[in-house]
Amino acid sequence: MKKLFTYASLILLASSIAACNKDIKEYNEDFPALQPAKVDATAGNWKPLVITSTEEFNLPAPEATSSAAYQKELDDLKALSSNLTSDQREIINYWKVGSVLRWNEIMRELVAKHNLPPYQNPDGTYPIPSAANPFSYPQFPFSNPPYAARAYAYVSAAQYDALVAAWHFKYKYNRQAPYKTASGITVSVPKSDLPSYPSEDAVVAGASFEIMKLLFPADIDYIKQKAEEEKQYRMLAGVNVASDVIAGDSLGRWVARKVVARAKTDGMGAAVGNATVWKKLEDDCIAKGETPWYSLEIPKRPPMLPVFGNVKPMMFAAADVASIRPPAPPATNSEIMKKEVAEVLDFTKNASRERMRIVNYWADGVGTYTPPGHWNAIATTEFVKNQYSEVRWARNYALLNASLMDAAIVCWNTKYYYFNARPCQLDGRIKTLTGVPNFPAYISGHSTFSGAAATILAFLVPSKAKDFEDMANEASMSRMYGGIHYRSDCSEGLITGQKVGNYAVERAKIDGAN
């Protein structure tokens, strides 16, 4: 068989990987081993998000299971899987709950690590993270909510498209798992009827590494370590031979490069804007007779990603953003706005224990995995109950995270289109119960994210639809209780998020997975 790339160390024992992964023993034991209720054999025909065809990549046919080369791989697998160290068993126990699930956890960890706004320079200016110098201060990226939403979306899209392609080739070549072709193999995870070539875990590992090194370049060593560990796990567990893993890694990387190409041209590079853009936003708002938003930080910090609203969406065309954008908020000098400001003041002056619980639970501020990450965590808790295949796990996350990215785009487009002041700017008596975000008020990001997430999750897990709706409403109200949003910010945010989520629902209805 033609070699796809050089990978000399696949059959080596995994002790070196385990040695640098002592933290793996911290894995979450609440999740059972992945044992899908069905293998989704037709998933190779599902509609991908970014790639146009699964046949774009010419994955060569594997060696016949009767060949000398394959028999040698079986002998190596028998030796490797039957003499496991305690560290190798820890690797298996970590990854056996599911590849897509674990990479989602890793993503949330990295987002939280990098969700730190840069501190000001001695001259009062603020440095901007640079992808060209990711290790210099401030370290790249600053994974604020829009950046995080986009990152979750691209990782999920790469994994999903790669797995759709993997399922296509699995059933095209139909190579049975090693334990179905030979005896004497110690298998440490639930067995499956899924064809083994290419390895689904290796596909996800390759795709995740390729896209995440773009998104989190300062963590490339850690990301590579986890990818190598996952590929080794498949052989330690006795479920893939080396050629299954090599093919999967190659396929995953190829698909991810297509996603990387999209990410590099989606407009994110211009999202920070510049001083001219920042000033024009404020001047335009004043020209309309409104009180503009301004940074409350000292020294004044530039607005967060004011041009993110022009980033290319996943589920609809950029030209559609304006039609999804909600109507203008109440004028700052209107009676409606006066009532909304008074309501926020009352919430902050009369905070109950239950409201404070809600504020804190949904805060998702600096050092957290952000509101999009919070909804990923909620989704994970529900997905794990349903015994999904890896490809369906990936599809569900892709739909969710594409919705969250698009919600961020429409929300940020709206925020900077209207440039609306925060409640504490209109009434100095309002003392917020959580930090004041460094961007305009209308519409509420939490509300928009939550409306989108609850809508697509209700479609994916209909038995929990009411629970998701209640969570979204609570997340939305948390921003009023905390004193940083008006009622119109929250109500219109929920409506806008639901509109965005419905695009994902409509796509899910025709992607072939139902």
Short mmCIF file of N, CA and C in Angstrom, two decimals, residues 417-506:
data_model
loop_
_atom_site.label_atom_id
_atom_site.label_comp_id
_atom_site.label_asym_id
_atom_site.label_seq_id
_atom_site.Cartn_x
_atom_site.Cartn_y
_atom_site.Cartn_z
N TYR A 417 -23.76 48.36 15.32
CA TYR A 417 -24.65 49.13 14.43
C TYR A 417 -25.38 50.20 15.22
N TYR A 418 -25.83 49.85 16.45
CA TYR A 418 -26.58 50.80 17.28
C TYR A 418 -25.72 51.48 18.33
N PHE A 419 -24.65 50.84 18.79
CA PHE A 419 -23.68 51.42 19.72
C PHE A 419 -24.35 51.94 20.99
N ASN A 420 -25.20 51.13 21.56
CA ASN A 420 -26.06 51.54 22.66
C ASN A 420 -25.34 51.50 24.01
N ALA A 421 -25.58 52.52 24.84
CA ALA A 421 -24.94 52.65 26.14
C ALA A 421 -25.43 51.59 27.13
N ARG A 422 -24.57 51.25 28.08
CA ARG A 422 -24.93 50.32 29.16
C ARG A 422 -25.81 51.04 30.20
N PRO A 423 -26.59 50.27 30.98
CA PRO A 423 -27.48 50.89 31.98
C PRO A 423 -26.75 51.80 32.97
N CYS A 424 -25.57 51.39 33.43
CA CYS A 424 -24.88 52.20 34.43
C CYS A 424 -24.33 53.51 33.84
N GLN A 425 -24.34 53.62 32.51
CA GLN A 425 -23.95 54.88 31.89
C GLN A 425 -25.11 55.87 31.88
N LEU A 426 -26.33 55.35 31.85
CA LEU A 426 -27.51 56.22 31.85
C LEU A 426 -27.97 56.56 33.26
N ASP A 427 -27.58 55.74 34.23
CA ASP A 427 -27.94 56.01 35.63
C ASP A 427 -26.77 55.55 36.51
N GLY A 428 -26.04 56.53 37.03
CA GLY A 428 -24.86 56.23 37.83
C GLY A 428 -25.15 55.51 39.13
N ARG A 429 -26.43 55.44 39.52
CA ARG A 429 -26.79 54.72 40.75
C ARG A 429 -26.75 53.20 40.57
N ILE A 430 -26.73 52.75 39.32
CA ILE A 430 -26.71 51.31 39.05
C ILE A 430 -25.31 50.77 39.31
N LYS A 431 -25.20 49.91 40.29
CA LYS A 431 -23.94 49.24 40.61
C LYS A 431 -24.05 47.78 40.16
N THR A 432 -23.30 47.44 39.15
CA THR A 432 -23.44 46.10 38.56
C THR A 432 -22.97 45.02 39.53
N LEU A 433 -23.59 43.85 39.43
CA LEU A 433 -23.25 42.71 40.29
C LEU A 433 -22.27 41.77 39.61
N THR A 434 -21.87 42.13 38.42
CA THR A 434 -20.84 41.39 37.68
C THR A 434 -20.08 42.43 36.85
N GLY A 435 -19.00 42.05 36.24
CA GLY A 435 -18.21 43.00 35.49
C GLY A 435 -18.98 43.62 34.33
N VAL A 436 -18.60 44.83 33.93
CA VAL A 436 -19.25 45.49 32.80
C VAL A 436 -18.47 45.15 31.53
N PRO A 437 -19.07 44.44 30.59
CA PRO A 437 -18.36 44.07 29.36
C PRO A 437 -17.92 45.28 28.55
N ASN A 438 -16.83 45.12 27.83
CA ASN A 438 -16.25 46.25 27.10
C ASN A 438 -16.77 46.32 25.66
N PHE A 439 -18.09 46.39 25.54
CA PHE A 439 -18.74 46.55 24.23
C PHE A 439 -20.17 47.00 24.46
N PRO A 440 -20.85 47.51 23.44
CA PRO A 440 -22.19 48.08 23.62
C PRO A 440 -23.23 47.07 24.13
N ALA A 441 -24.34 47.62 24.61
CA ALA A 441 -25.34 46.80 25.30
C ALA A 441 -26.26 46.02 24.36
N TYR A 442 -26.82 46.68 23.38
CA TYR A 442 -27.91 46.10 22.58
C TYR A 442 -27.34 45.36 21.37
N ILE A 443 -27.57 44.07 21.25
CA ILE A 443 -28.41 43.20 22.07
C ILE A 443 -27.52 42.37 23.02
N SER A 444 -28.14 41.71 23.97
CA SER A 444 -27.41 40.89 24.94
C SER A 444 -26.77 39.68 24.27
N GLY A 445 -25.46 39.54 24.43
CA GLY A 445 -24.76 38.37 23.89
C GLY A 445 -25.23 37.08 24.52
N HIS A 446 -25.35 37.08 25.86
CA HIS A 446 -25.83 35.86 26.54
C HIS A 446 -27.19 35.43 26.00
N SER A 447 -28.06 36.41 25.78
CA SER A 447 -29.41 36.09 25.30
C SER A 447 -29.36 35.55 23.88
N THR A 448 -28.54 36.15 23.04
CA THR A 448 -28.44 35.70 21.64
C THR A 448 -27.83 34.31 21.56
N PHE A 449 -26.74 34.10 22.28
CA PHE A 449 -26.13 32.76 22.32
C PHE A 449 -27.14 31.74 22.84
N SER A 450 -27.83 32.10 23.91
CA SER A 450 -28.74 31.14 24.55
C SER A 450 -29.95 30.83 23.69
N GLY A 451 -30.48 31.85 23.01
CA GLY A 451 -31.60 31.60 22.11
C GLY A 451 -31.22 30.67 20.99
N ALA A 452 -30.03 30.86 20.42
CA ALA A 452 -29.58 29.99 19.33
C ALA A 452 -29.32 28.58 19.83
N ALA A 453 -28.62 28.46 20.95
CA ALA A 453 -28.28 27.13 21.47
C ALA A 453 -29.53 26.35 21.85
N ALA A 454 -30.44 27.00 22.56
CA ALA A 454 -31.65 26.30 23.00
C ALA A 454 -32.48 25.83 21.82
N THR A 455 -32.48 26.60 20.74
CA THR A 455 -33.28 26.25 19.57
C THR A 455 -32.74 25.00 18.88
N ILE A 456 -31.45 24.95 18.62
CA ILE A 456 -30.91 23.78 17.93
C ILE A 456 -30.85 22.57 18.87
N LEU A 457 -30.57 22.79 20.14
CA LEU A 457 -30.55 21.66 21.07
C LEU A 457 -31.94 21.06 21.26
N ALA A 458 -32.97 21.89 21.23
CA ALA A 458 -34.34 21.38 21.33
C ALA A 458 -34.66 20.48 20.15
N PHE A 459 -34.10 20.78 18.98
CA PHE A 459 -34.30 19.92 17.82
C PHE A 459 -33.52 18.62 17.97
N LEU A 460 -32.30 18.70 18.47
CA LEU A 460 -31.46 17.51 18.58
C LEU A 460 -31.91 16.60 19.71
N VAL A 461 -32.36 17.18 20.81
CA VAL A 461 -32.82 16.40 21.98
C VAL A 461 -34.21 16.91 22.36
N PRO A 462 -35.23 16.56 21.58
CA PRO A 462 -36.56 17.15 21.77
C PRO A 462 -37.17 16.90 23.15
N SER A 463 -36.80 15.82 23.80
CA SER A 463 -37.35 15.54 25.13
C SER A 463 -36.92 16.57 26.17
N LYS A 464 -35.87 17.32 25.87
CA LYS A 464 -35.36 18.33 26.80
C LYS A 464 -35.66 19.76 26.33
N ALA A 465 -36.51 19.90 25.34
CA ALA A 465 -36.75 21.22 24.74
C ALA A 465 -37.17 22.26 25.77
N LYS A 466 -38.09 21.90 26.66
CA LYS A 466 -38.56 22.87 27.67
C LYS A 466 -37.43 23.24 28.62
N ASP A 467 -36.59 22.29 28.97
CA ASP A 467 -35.46 22.58 29.85
C ASP A 467 -34.49 23.56 29.20
N PHE A 468 -34.21 23.36 27.91
CA PHE A 468 -33.31 24.26 27.20
C PHE A 468 -33.91 25.67 27.13
N GLU A 469 -35.20 25.74 26.87
CA GLU A 469 -35.87 27.04 26.81
C GLU A 469 -35.78 27.76 28.16
N ASP A 470 -36.01 27.01 29.24
CA ASP A 470 -35.93 27.60 30.58
C ASP A 470 -34.51 28.09 30.88
N MET A 471 -33.52 27.29 30.48
CA MET A 471 -32.12 27.70 30.68
C MET A 471 -31.82 28.99 29.92
N ALA A 472 -32.28 29.07 28.68
CA ALA A 472 -32.02 30.25 27.87
C ALA A 472 -32.66 31.49 28.51
N ASN A 473 -33.89 31.33 28.99
CA ASN A 473 -34.56 32.46 29.63
C ASN A 473 -33.83 32.90 30.90
N GLU A 474 -33.35 31.91 31.66
CA GLU A 474 -32.62 32.23 32.89
C GLU A 474 -31.30 32.92 32.58
N ALA A 475 -30.59 32.40 31.56
CA ALA A 475 -29.32 33.03 31.16
C ALA A 475 -29.56 34.48 30.75
N SER A 476 -30.63 34.70 30.02
CA SER A 476 -30.97 36.05 29.56
C SER A 476 -31.28 36.97 30.75
N MET A 477 -32.10 36.51 31.65
CA MET A 477 -32.47 37.33 32.81
C MET A 477 -31.28 37.60 33.71
N SER A 478 -30.31 36.71 33.72
CA SER A 478 -29.13 36.90 34.58
C SER A 478 -28.43 38.22 34.27
N ARG A 479 -28.51 38.66 33.03
CA ARG A 479 -27.81 39.89 32.63
C ARG A 479 -28.57 41.13 33.11
N MET A 480 -29.88 41.02 33.25
CA MET A 480 -30.63 42.11 33.86
C MET A 480 -30.40 42.13 35.37
N TYR A 481 -30.46 40.95 35.99
CA TYR A 481 -30.22 40.87 37.43
C TYR A 481 -28.84 41.44 37.79
N GLY A 482 -27.87 41.22 36.90
CA GLY A 482 -26.52 41.70 37.16
C GLY A 482 -26.31 43.16 36.86
N GLY A 483 -27.30 43.81 36.25
CA GLY A 483 -27.24 45.24 36.02
C GLY A 483 -26.50 45.67 34.77
N ILE A 484 -26.29 44.77 33.83
CA ILE A 484 -25.51 45.15 32.64
C ILE A 484 -26.33 45.17 31.36
N HIS A 485 -27.62 44.80 31.45
CA HIS A 485 -28.48 44.83 30.26
C HIS A 485 -29.89 45.28 30.62
N TYR A 486 -30.53 45.93 29.65
CA TYR A 486 -31.95 46.31 29.76
C TYR A 486 -32.82 45.14 29.29
N ARG A 487 -34.11 45.25 29.56
CA ARG A 487 -35.03 44.19 29.13
C ARG A 487 -35.05 44.05 27.60
N SER A 488 -35.02 45.17 26.88
CA SER A 488 -35.04 45.08 25.41
C SER A 488 -33.79 44.39 24.88
N ASP A 489 -32.64 44.58 25.52
CA ASP A 489 -31.43 43.87 25.12
C ASP A 489 -31.66 42.36 25.17
N CYS A 490 -32.30 41.94 26.26
CA CYS A 490 -32.45 40.50 26.52
C CYS A 490 -33.56 39.88 25.67
N SER A 491 -34.71 40.54 25.60
CA SER A 491 -35.82 39.97 24.84
C SER A 491 -35.49 39.90 23.35
N GLU A 492 -34.89 40.97 22.81
CA GLU A 492 -34.54 40.95 21.39
C GLU A 492 -33.36 40.01 21.13
N GLY A 493 -32.49 39.87 22.11
CA GLY A 493 -31.39 38.92 21.97
C GLY A 493 -31.89 37.49 21.84
N LEU A 494 -32.85 37.12 22.69
CA LEU A 494 -33.42 35.78 22.61
C LEU A 494 -34.09 35.54 21.26
N ILE A 495 -34.86 36.51 20.81
CA ILE A 495 -35.56 36.37 19.52
C ILE A 495 -34.55 36.22 18.39
N THR A 496 -33.53 37.05 18.40
CA THR A 496 -32.51 36.99 17.35
C THR A 496 -31.77 35.66 17.39
N GLY A 497 -31.44 35.20 18.59
CA GLY A 497 -30.77 33.90 18.71
C GLY A 497 -31.63 32.77 18.18
N GLN A 498 -32.92 32.83 18.46
CA GLN A 498 -33.83 31.80 17.96
C GLN A 498 -33.86 31.80 16.43
N LYS A 499 -33.83 32.98 15.83
CA LYS A 499 -33.80 33.06 14.36
C LYS A 499 -32.53 32.38 13.82
N VAL A 500 -31.42 32.66 14.46
CA VAL A 500 -30.16 32.05 14.03
C VAL A 500 -30.21 30.54 14.22
N GLY A 501 -30.71 30.10 15.38
CA GLY A 501 -30.80 28.67 15.64
C GLY A 501 -31.69 27.94 14.65
N ASN A 502 -32.70 28.62 14.16
CA ASN A 502 -33.61 27.99 13.19
C ASN A 502 -32.92 27.71 11.86
N TYR A 503 -31.90 28.49 11.52
CA TYR A 503 -31.13 28.17 10.31
C TYR A 503 -30.45 26.81 10.46
N ALA A 504 -29.92 26.55 11.64
CA ALA A 504 -29.29 25.26 11.88
C ALA A 504 -30.31 24.13 11.88
N VAL A 505 -31.48 24.40 12.43
CA VAL A 505 -32.54 23.39 12.44
C VAL A 505 -32.93 23.03 11.01
N GLU A 506 -33.11 24.03 10.17
CA GLU A 506 -33.50 23.76 8.79
C GLU A 506 -32.42 22.97 8.06
#
